[in-house]
Amino acid sequence: PLAAASSSSSSARAVLGADDAARADERCEAIRLRWRDRLRNCSSELRAWQPLIELRAMALAPLQQMEAWIKFGSLCRKSGRLELCRTSLSKLLPPGAPIGSLPVYQQKMGE
């Protein structure tokens, strides 16, 4: 998605012109900042964050909102949703990196 965003940005510059594209980039950055602030003020519950993070994922690549994905992964972990945590954090790995490179917590017998 990040590569798609940069290629669409360059094609937008060709169609709109540099000034219009710069204004569009500024508006997108303002929206990203507003969304970040809204998430900071949101309840720290997984059920509140999950629909928001899924909606944001339609508009922004995970690397464009790394702070939010890390927080979401933390909420998943605290809620006992370890596989969802691992899947969420895997979105922040470089392309082609194996999900196996993420650590897995395994509870020892008797704990």
JSON list of N, CA and C in Angstrom, two decimals, residues 28-87:
[
{"chain": "A", "resi": 28, "resn": "CYS", "atom": "N", "xyz": [-3.97, 15.62, 3.43]},
{"chain": "A", "resi": 28, "resn": "CYS", "atom": "CA", "xyz": [-3.84, 14.23, 3.88]},
{"chain": "A", "resi": 28, "resn": "CYS", "atom": "C", "xyz": [-3.08, 14.16, 5.20]},
{"chain": "A", "resi": 29, "resn": "GLU", "atom": "N", "xyz": [-2.03, 14.93, 5.33]},
{"chain": "A", "resi": 29, "resn": "GLU", "atom": "CA", "xyz": [-1.27, 14.94, 6.58]},
{"chain": "A", "resi": 29, "resn": "GLU", "atom": "C", "xyz": [-2.12, 15.49, 7.72]},
{"chain": "A", "resi": 30, "resn": "ALA", "atom": "N", "xyz": [-2.92, 16.50, 7.46]},
{"chain": "A", "resi": 30, "resn": "ALA", "atom": "CA", "xyz": [-3.81, 17.05, 8.49]},
{"chain": "A", "resi": 30, "resn": "ALA", "atom": "C", "xyz": [-4.83, 16.01, 8.93]},
{"chain": "A", "resi": 31, "resn": "ILE", "atom": "N", "xyz": [-5.34, 15.23, 7.99]},
{"chain": "A", "resi": 31, "resn": "ILE", "atom": "CA", "xyz": [-6.30, 14.17, 8.33]},
{"chain": "A", "resi": 31, "resn": "ILE", "atom": "C", "xyz": [-5.62, 13.10, 9.16]},
{"chain": "A", "resi": 32, "resn": "ARG", "atom": "N", "xyz": [-4.40, 12.70, 8.78]},
{"chain": "A", "resi": 32, "resn": "ARG", "atom": "CA", "xyz": [-3.67, 11.69, 9.56]},
{"chain": "A", "resi": 32, "resn": "ARG", "atom": "C", "xyz": [-3.45, 12.16, 11.00]},
{"chain": "A", "resi": 33, "resn": "LEU", "atom": "N", "xyz": [-3.07, 13.42, 11.16]},
{"chain": "A", "resi": 33, "resn": "LEU", "atom": "CA", "xyz": [-2.86, 13.97, 12.51]},
{"chain": "A", "resi": 33, "resn": "LEU", "atom": "C", "xyz": [-4.15, 14.01, 13.31]},
{"chain": "A", "resi": 34, "resn": "ARG", "atom": "N", "xyz": [-5.25, 14.37, 12.66]},
{"chain": "A", "resi": 34, "resn": "ARG", "atom": "CA", "xyz": [-6.55, 14.42, 13.34]},
{"chain": "A", "resi": 34, "resn": "ARG", "atom": "C", "xyz": [-6.96, 13.01, 13.79]},
{"chain": "A", "resi": 35, "resn": "TRP", "atom": "N", "xyz": [-6.78, 12.03, 12.91]},
{"chain": "A", "resi": 35, "resn": "TRP", "atom": "CA", "xyz": [-7.11, 10.65, 13.26]},
{"chain": "A", "resi": 35, "resn": "TRP", "atom": "C", "xyz": [-6.25, 10.18, 14.43]},
{"chain": "A", "resi": 36, "resn": "ARG", "atom": "N", "xyz": [-4.96, 10.52, 14.41]},
{"chain": "A", "resi": 36, "resn": "ARG", "atom": "CA", "xyz": [-4.07, 10.12, 15.50]},
{"chain": "A", "resi": 36, "resn": "ARG", "atom": "C", "xyz": [-4.55, 10.71, 16.82]},
{"chain": "A", "resi": 37, "resn": "ASP", "atom": "N", "xyz": [-4.93, 11.97, 16.81]},
{"chain": "A", "resi": 37, "resn": "ASP", "atom": "CA", "xyz": [-5.44, 12.62, 18.02]},
{"chain": "A", "resi": 37, "resn": "ASP", "atom": "C", "xyz": [-6.73, 11.98, 18.51]},
{"chain": "A", "resi": 38, "resn": "ARG", "atom": "N", "xyz": [-7.60, 11.61, 17.58]},
{"chain": "A", "resi": 38, "resn": "ARG", "atom": "CA", "xyz": [-8.86, 10.96, 17.97]},
{"chain": "A", "resi": 38, "resn": "ARG", "atom": "C", "xyz": [-8.60, 9.61, 18.62]},
{"chain": "A", "resi": 39, "resn": "LEU", "atom": "N", "xyz": [-7.64, 8.87, 18.09]},
{"chain": "A", "resi": 39, "resn": "LEU", "atom": "CA", "xyz": [-7.33, 7.58, 18.70]},
{"chain": "A", "resi": 39, "resn": "LEU", "atom": "C", "xyz": [-6.72, 7.75, 20.08]},
{"chain": "A", "resi": 40, "resn": "ARG", "atom": "N", "xyz": [-5.93, 8.78, 20.26]},
{"chain": "A", "resi": 40, "resn": "ARG", "atom": "CA", "xyz": [-5.34, 9.03, 21.58]},
{"chain": "A", "resi": 40, "resn": "ARG", "atom": "C", "xyz": [-6.42, 9.32, 22.62]},
{"chain": "A", "resi": 41, "resn": "ASN", "atom": "N", "xyz": [-7.51, 9.92, 22.19]},
{"chain": "A", "resi": 41, "resn": "ASN", "atom": "CA", "xyz": [-8.61, 10.24, 23.11]},
{"chain": "A", "resi": 41, "resn": "ASN", "atom": "C", "xyz": [-9.64, 9.12, 23.21]},
{"chain": "A", "resi": 42, "resn": "CYS", "atom": "N", "xyz": [-9.46, 8.09, 22.42]},
{"chain": "A", "resi": 42, "resn": "CYS", "atom": "CA", "xyz": [-10.40, 6.96, 22.41]},
{"chain": "A", "resi": 42, "resn": "CYS", "atom": "C", "xyz": [-10.16, 6.06, 23.62]},
{"chain": "A", "resi": 43, "resn": "SER", "atom": "N", "xyz": [-11.18, 5.37, 24.02]},
{"chain": "A", "resi": 43, "resn": "SER", "atom": "CA", "xyz": [-11.09, 4.40, 25.11]},
{"chain": "A", "resi": 43, "resn": "SER", "atom": "C", "xyz": [-10.00, 3.38, 24.81]},
{"chain": "A", "resi": 44, "resn": "SER", "atom": "N", "xyz": [-9.29, 2.95, 25.82]},
{"chain": "A", "resi": 44, "resn": "SER", "atom": "CA", "xyz": [-8.23, 1.96, 25.63]},
{"chain": "A", "resi": 44, "resn": "SER", "atom": "C", "xyz": [-8.78, 0.54, 25.74]},
{"chain": "A", "resi": 45, "resn": "GLU", "atom": "N", "xyz": [-9.81, 0.28, 24.98]},
{"chain": "A", "resi": 45, "resn": "GLU", "atom": "CA", "xyz": [-10.41, -1.05, 24.94]},
{"chain": "A", "resi": 45, "resn": "GLU", "atom": "C", "xyz": [-10.33, -1.59, 23.53]},
{"chain": "A", "resi": 46, "resn": "LEU", "atom": "N", "xyz": [-10.03, -2.87, 23.43]},
{"chain": "A", "resi": 46, "resn": "LEU", "atom": "CA", "xyz": [-9.87, -3.50, 22.13]},
{"chain": "A", "resi": 46, "resn": "LEU", "atom": "C", "xyz": [-11.13, -3.35, 21.28]},
{"chain": "A", "resi": 47, "resn": "ARG", "atom": "N", "xyz": [-12.29, -3.53, 21.89]},
{"chain": "A", "resi": 47, "resn": "ARG", "atom": "CA", "xyz": [-13.55, -3.47, 21.12]},
{"chain": "A", "resi": 47, "resn": "ARG", "atom": "C", "xyz": [-13.81, -2.07, 20.56]},
{"chain": "A", "resi": 48, "resn": "ALA", "atom": "N", "xyz": [-13.25, -1.04, 21.16]},
{"chain": "A", "resi": 48, "resn": "ALA", "atom": "CA", "xyz": [-13.39, 0.32, 20.64]},
{"chain": "A", "resi": 48, "resn": "ALA", "atom": "C", "xyz": [-12.38, 0.58, 19.52]},
{"chain": "A", "resi": 49, "resn": "TRP", "atom": "N", "xyz": [-11.19, 0.03, 19.66]},
{"chain": "A", "resi": 49, "resn": "TRP", "atom": "CA", "xyz": [-10.12, 0.28, 18.69]},
{"chain": "A", "resi": 49, "resn": "TRP", "atom": "C", "xyz": [-10.25, -0.53, 17.42]},
{"chain": "A", "resi": 50, "resn": "GLN", "atom": "N", "xyz": [-10.71, -1.77, 17.52]},
{"chain": "A", "resi": 50, "resn": "GLN", "atom": "CA", "xyz": [-10.69, -2.65, 16.35]},
{"chain": "A", "resi": 50, "resn": "GLN", "atom": "C", "xyz": [-11.42, -2.08, 15.14]},
{"chain": "A", "resi": 51, "resn": "PRO", "atom": "N", "xyz": [-12.66, -1.60, 15.26]},
{"chain": "A", "resi": 51, "resn": "PRO", "atom": "CA", "xyz": [-13.31, -1.05, 14.06]},
{"chain": "A", "resi": 51, "resn": "PRO", "atom": "C", "xyz": [-12.61, 0.21, 13.55]},
{"chain": "A", "resi": 52, "resn": "LEU", "atom": "N", "xyz": [-12.07, 1.01, 14.45]},
{"chain": "A", "resi": 52, "resn": "LEU", "atom": "CA", "xyz": [-11.37, 2.22, 14.02]},
{"chain": "A", "resi": 52, "resn": "LEU", "atom": "C", "xyz": [-10.10, 1.90, 13.25]},
{"chain": "A", "resi": 53, "resn": "ILE", "atom": "N", "xyz": [-9.34, 0.95, 13.73]},
{"chain": "A", "resi": 53, "resn": "ILE", "atom": "CA", "xyz": [-8.08, 0.61, 13.08]},
{"chain": "A", "resi": 53, "resn": "ILE", "atom": "C", "xyz": [-8.36, -0.07, 11.73]},
{"chain": "A", "resi": 54, "resn": "GLU", "atom": "N", "xyz": [-9.42, -0.85, 11.65]},
{"chain": "A", "resi": 54, "resn": "GLU", "atom": "CA", "xyz": [-9.79, -1.48, 10.38]},
{"chain": "A", "resi": 54, "resn": "GLU", "atom": "C", "xyz": [-10.22, -0.44, 9.35]},
{"chain": "A", "resi": 55, "resn": "LEU", "atom": "N", "xyz": [-10.96, 0.56, 9.79]},
{"chain": "A", "resi": 55, "resn": "LEU", "atom": "CA", "xyz": [-11.38, 1.63, 8.89]},
{"chain": "A", "resi": 55, "resn": "LEU", "atom": "C", "xyz": [-10.18, 2.43, 8.40]},
{"chain": "A", "resi": 56, "resn": "ARG", "atom": "N", "xyz": [-9.29, 2.76, 9.31]},
{"chain": "A", "resi": 56, "resn": "ARG", "atom": "CA", "xyz": [-8.10, 3.52, 8.94]},
{"chain": "A", "resi": 56, "resn": "ARG", "atom": "C", "xyz": [-7.22, 2.75, 7.97]},
{"chain": "A", "resi": 57, "resn": "ALA", "atom": "N", "xyz": [-7.20, 1.42, 8.11]},
{"chain": "A", "resi": 57, "resn": "ALA", "atom": "CA", "xyz": [-6.36, 0.59, 7.24]},
{"chain": "A", "resi": 57, "resn": "ALA", "atom": "C", "xyz": [-6.79, 0.68, 5.79]},
{"chain": "A", "resi": 58, "resn": "MET", "atom": "N", "xyz": [-8.04, 1.07, 5.56]},
{"chain": "A", "resi": 58, "resn": "MET", "atom": "CA", "xyz": [-8.51, 1.24, 4.18]},
{"chain": "A", "resi": 58, "resn": "MET", "atom": "C", "xyz": [-7.91, 2.48, 3.53]},
{"chain": "A", "resi": 59, "resn": "ALA", "atom": "N", "xyz": [-7.50, 3.45, 4.34]},
{"chain": "A", "resi": 59, "resn": "ALA", "atom": "CA", "xyz": [-7.01, 4.71, 3.80]},
{"chain": "A", "resi": 59, "resn": "ALA", "atom": "C", "xyz": [-5.50, 4.89, 3.96]},
{"chain": "A", "resi": 60, "resn": "LEU", "atom": "N", "xyz": [-4.91, 4.28, 4.98]},
{"chain": "A", "resi": 60, "resn": "LEU", "atom": "CA", "xyz": [-3.50, 4.48, 5.27]},
{"chain": "A", "resi": 60, "resn": "LEU", "atom": "C", "xyz": [-2.78, 3.15, 5.38]},
{"chain": "A", "resi": 61, "resn": "ALA", "atom": "N", "xyz": [-1.57, 3.12, 4.88]},
{"chain": "A", "resi": 61, "resn": "ALA", "atom": "CA", "xyz": [-0.72, 1.94, 5.03]},
{"chain": "A", "resi": 61, "resn": "ALA", "atom": "C", "xyz": [-0.30, 1.83, 6.50]},
{"chain": "A", "resi": 62, "resn": "PRO", "atom": "N", "xyz": [-0.09, 0.61, 6.99]},
{"chain": "A", "resi": 62, "resn": "PRO", "atom": "CA", "xyz": [0.31, 0.46, 8.39]},
{"chain": "A", "resi": 62, "resn": "PRO", "atom": "C", "xyz": [1.55, 1.27, 8.76]},
{"chain": "A", "resi": 63, "resn": "LEU", "atom": "N", "xyz": [2.50, 1.38, 7.87]},
{"chain": "A", "resi": 63, "resn": "LEU", "atom": "CA", "xyz": [3.71, 2.15, 8.19]},
{"chain": "A", "resi": 63, "resn": "LEU", "atom": "C", "xyz": [3.44, 3.64, 8.30]},
{"chain": "A", "resi": 64, "resn": "GLN", "atom": "N", "xyz": [2.33, 4.12, 7.75]},
{"chain": "A", "resi": 64, "resn": "GLN", "atom": "CA", "xyz": [1.95, 5.52, 7.88]},
{"chain": "A", "resi": 64, "resn": "GLN", "atom": "C", "xyz": [1.28, 5.80, 9.22]},
{"chain": "A", "resi": 65, "resn": "GLN", "atom": "N", "xyz": [0.94, 4.76, 9.94]},
{"chain": "A", "resi": 65, "resn": "GLN", "atom": "CA", "xyz": [0.27, 4.90, 11.24]},
{"chain": "A", "resi": 65, "resn": "GLN", "atom": "C", "xyz": [0.85, 3.89, 12.23]},
{"chain": "A", "resi": 66, "resn": "MET", "atom": "N", "xyz": [2.17, 3.80, 12.24]},
{"chain": "A", "resi": 66, "resn": "MET", "atom": "CA", "xyz": [2.87, 2.82, 13.04]},
{"chain": "A", "resi": 66, "resn": "MET", "atom": "C", "xyz": [2.51, 2.91, 14.53]},
{"chain": "A", "resi": 67, "resn": "GLU", "atom": "N", "xyz": [2.43, 4.11, 15.05]},
{"chain": "A", "resi": 67, "resn": "GLU", "atom": "CA", "xyz": [2.10, 4.31, 16.46]},
{"chain": "A", "resi": 67, "resn": "GLU", "atom": "C", "xyz": [0.76, 3.66, 16.81]},
{"chain": "A", "resi": 68, "resn": "ALA", "atom": "N", "xyz": [-0.23, 3.82, 15.93]},
{"chain": "A", "resi": 68, "resn": "ALA", "atom": "CA", "xyz": [-1.56, 3.25, 16.17]},
{"chain": "A", "resi": 68, "resn": "ALA", "atom": "C", "xyz": [-1.51, 1.72, 16.14]},
{"chain": "A", "resi": 69, "resn": "TRP", "atom": "N", "xyz": [-0.78, 1.13, 15.20]},
{"chain": "A", "resi": 69, "resn": "TRP", "atom": "CA", "xyz": [-0.72, -0.32, 15.10]},
{"chain": "A", "resi": 69, "resn": "TRP", "atom": "C", "xyz": [0.01, -0.92, 16.30]},
{"chain": "A", "resi": 70, "resn": "ILE", "atom": "N", "xyz": [1.03, -0.24, 16.80]},
{"chain": "A", "resi": 70, "resn": "ILE", "atom": "CA", "xyz": [1.73, -0.73, 17.99]},
{"chain": "A", "resi": 70, "resn": "ILE", "atom": "C", "xyz": [0.80, -0.69, 19.20]},
{"chain": "A", "resi": 71, "resn": "LYS", "atom": "N", "xyz": [0.07, 0.40, 19.34]},
{"chain": "A", "resi": 71, "resn": "LYS", "atom": "CA", "xyz": [-0.89, 0.51, 20.45]},
{"chain": "A", "resi": 71, "resn": "LYS", "atom": "C", "xyz": [-1.97, -0.56, 20.33]},
{"chain": "A", "resi": 72, "resn": "PHE", "atom": "N", "xyz": [-2.48, -0.77, 19.12]},
{"chain": "A", "resi": 72, "resn": "PHE", "atom": "CA", "xyz": [-3.49, -1.79, 18.89]},
{"chain": "A", "resi": 72, "resn": "PHE", "atom": "C", "xyz": [-2.94, -3.17, 19.26]},
{"chain": "A", "resi": 73, "resn": "GLY", "atom": "N", "xyz": [-1.70, -3.46, 18.86]},
{"chain": "A", "resi": 73, "resn": "GLY", "atom": "CA", "xyz": [-1.08, -4.73, 19.21]},
{"chain": "A", "resi": 73, "resn": "GLY", "atom": "C", "xyz": [-0.98, -4.90, 20.71]},
{"chain": "A", "resi": 74, "resn": "SER", "atom": "N", "xyz": [-0.66, -3.81, 21.41]},
{"chain": "A", "resi": 74, "resn": "SER", "atom": "CA", "xyz": [-0.58, -3.84, 22.87]},
{"chain": "A", "resi": 74, "resn": "SER", "atom": "C", "xyz": [-1.94, -4.14, 23.49]},
{"chain": "A", "resi": 75, "resn": "LEU", "atom": "N", "xyz": [-2.98, -3.51, 22.96]},
{"chain": "A", "resi": 75, "resn": "LEU", "atom": "CA", "xyz": [-4.34, -3.77, 23.46]},
{"chain": "A", "resi": 75, "resn": "LEU", "atom": "C", "xyz": [-4.74, -5.22, 23.22]},
{"chain": "A", "resi": 76, "resn": "CYS", "atom": "N", "xyz": [-4.38, -5.75, 22.05]},
{"chain": "A", "resi": 76, "resn": "CYS", "atom": "CA", "xyz": [-4.68, -7.15, 21.75]},
{"chain": "A", "resi": 76, "resn": "CYS", "atom": "C", "xyz": [-3.98, -8.07, 22.75]},
{"chain": "A", "resi": 77, "resn": "ARG", "atom": "N", "xyz": [-2.70, -7.78, 23.02]},
{"chain": "A", "resi": 77, "resn": "ARG", "atom": "CA", "xyz": [-1.94, -8.60, 23.95]},
{"chain": "A", "resi": 77, "resn": "ARG", "atom": "C", "xyz": [-2.55, -8.56, 25.35]},
{"chain": "A", "resi": 78, "resn": "LYS", "atom": "N", "xyz": [-2.90, -7.36, 25.80]},
{"chain": "A", "resi": 78, "resn": "LYS", "atom": "CA", "xyz": [-3.47, -7.22, 27.14]},
{"chain": "A", "resi": 78, "resn": "LYS", "atom": "C", "xyz": [-4.83, -7.90, 27.26]},
{"chain": "A", "resi": 79, "resn": "SER", "atom": "N", "xyz": [-5.53, -8.04, 26.14]},
{"chain": "A", "resi": 79, "resn": "SER", "atom": "CA", "xyz": [-6.84, -8.71, 26.13]},
{"chain": "A", "resi": 79, "resn": "SER", "atom": "C", "xyz": [-6.73, -10.21, 25.92]},
{"chain": "A", "resi": 80, "resn": "GLY", "atom": "N", "xyz": [-5.52, -10.70, 25.79]},
{"chain": "A", "resi": 80, "resn": "GLY", "atom": "CA", "xyz": [-5.33, -12.13, 25.59]},
{"chain": "A", "resi": 80, "resn": "GLY", "atom": "C", "xyz": [-5.50, -12.58, 24.16]},
{"chain": "A", "resi": 81, "resn": "ARG", "atom": "N", "xyz": [-5.61, -11.66, 23.23]},
{"chain": "A", "resi": 81, "resn": "ARG", "atom": "CA", "xyz": [-5.77, -11.98, 21.81]},
{"chain": "A", "resi": 81, "resn": "ARG", "atom": "C", "xyz": [-4.39, -11.99, 21.15]},
{"chain": "A", "resi": 82, "resn": "LEU", "atom": "N", "xyz": [-3.57, -12.97, 21.51]},
{"chain": "A", "resi": 82, "resn": "LEU", "atom": "CA", "xyz": [-2.17, -13.00, 21.09]},
{"chain": "A", "resi": 82, "resn": "LEU", "atom": "C", "xyz": [-2.00, -13.18, 19.59]},
{"chain": "A", "resi": 83, "resn": "GLU", "atom": "N", "xyz": [-2.84, -13.98, 18.98]},
{"chain": "A", "resi": 83, "resn": "GLU", "atom": "CA", "xyz": [-2.72, -14.18, 17.53]},
{"chain": "A", "resi": 83, "resn": "GLU", "atom": "C", "xyz": [-3.08, -12.90, 16.78]},
{"chain": "A", "resi": 84, "resn": "LEU", "atom": "N", "xyz": [-4.11, -12.19, 17.24]},
{"chain": "A", "resi": 84, "resn": "LEU", "atom": "CA", "xyz": [-4.47, -10.91, 16.63]},
{"chain": "A", "resi": 84, "resn": "LEU", "atom": "C", "xyz": [-3.34, -9.89, 16.83]},
{"chain": "A", "resi": 85, "resn": "CYS", "atom": "N", "xyz": [-2.71, -9.93, 17.98]},
{"chain": "A", "resi": 85, "resn": "CYS", "atom": "CA", "xyz": [-1.56, -9.06, 18.26]},
{"chain": "A", "resi": 85, "resn": "CYS", "atom": "C", "xyz": [-0.44, -9.35, 17.27]},
{"chain": "A", "resi": 86, "resn": "ARG", "atom": "N", "xyz": [-0.13, -10.61, 17.11]},
{"chain": "A", "resi": 86, "resn": "ARG", "atom": "CA", "xyz": [0.95, -11.02, 16.20]},
{"chain": "A", "resi": 86, "resn": "ARG", "atom": "C", "xyz": [0.64, -10.64, 14.75]},
{"chain": "A", "resi": 87, "resn": "THR", "atom": "N", "xyz": [-0.59, -10.87, 14.33]},
{"chain": "A", "resi": 87, "resn": "THR", "atom": "CA", "xyz": [-1.00, -10.51, 12.97]},
{"chain": "A", "resi": 87, "resn": "THR", "atom": "C", "xyz": [-0.92, -9.01, 12.76]}
]
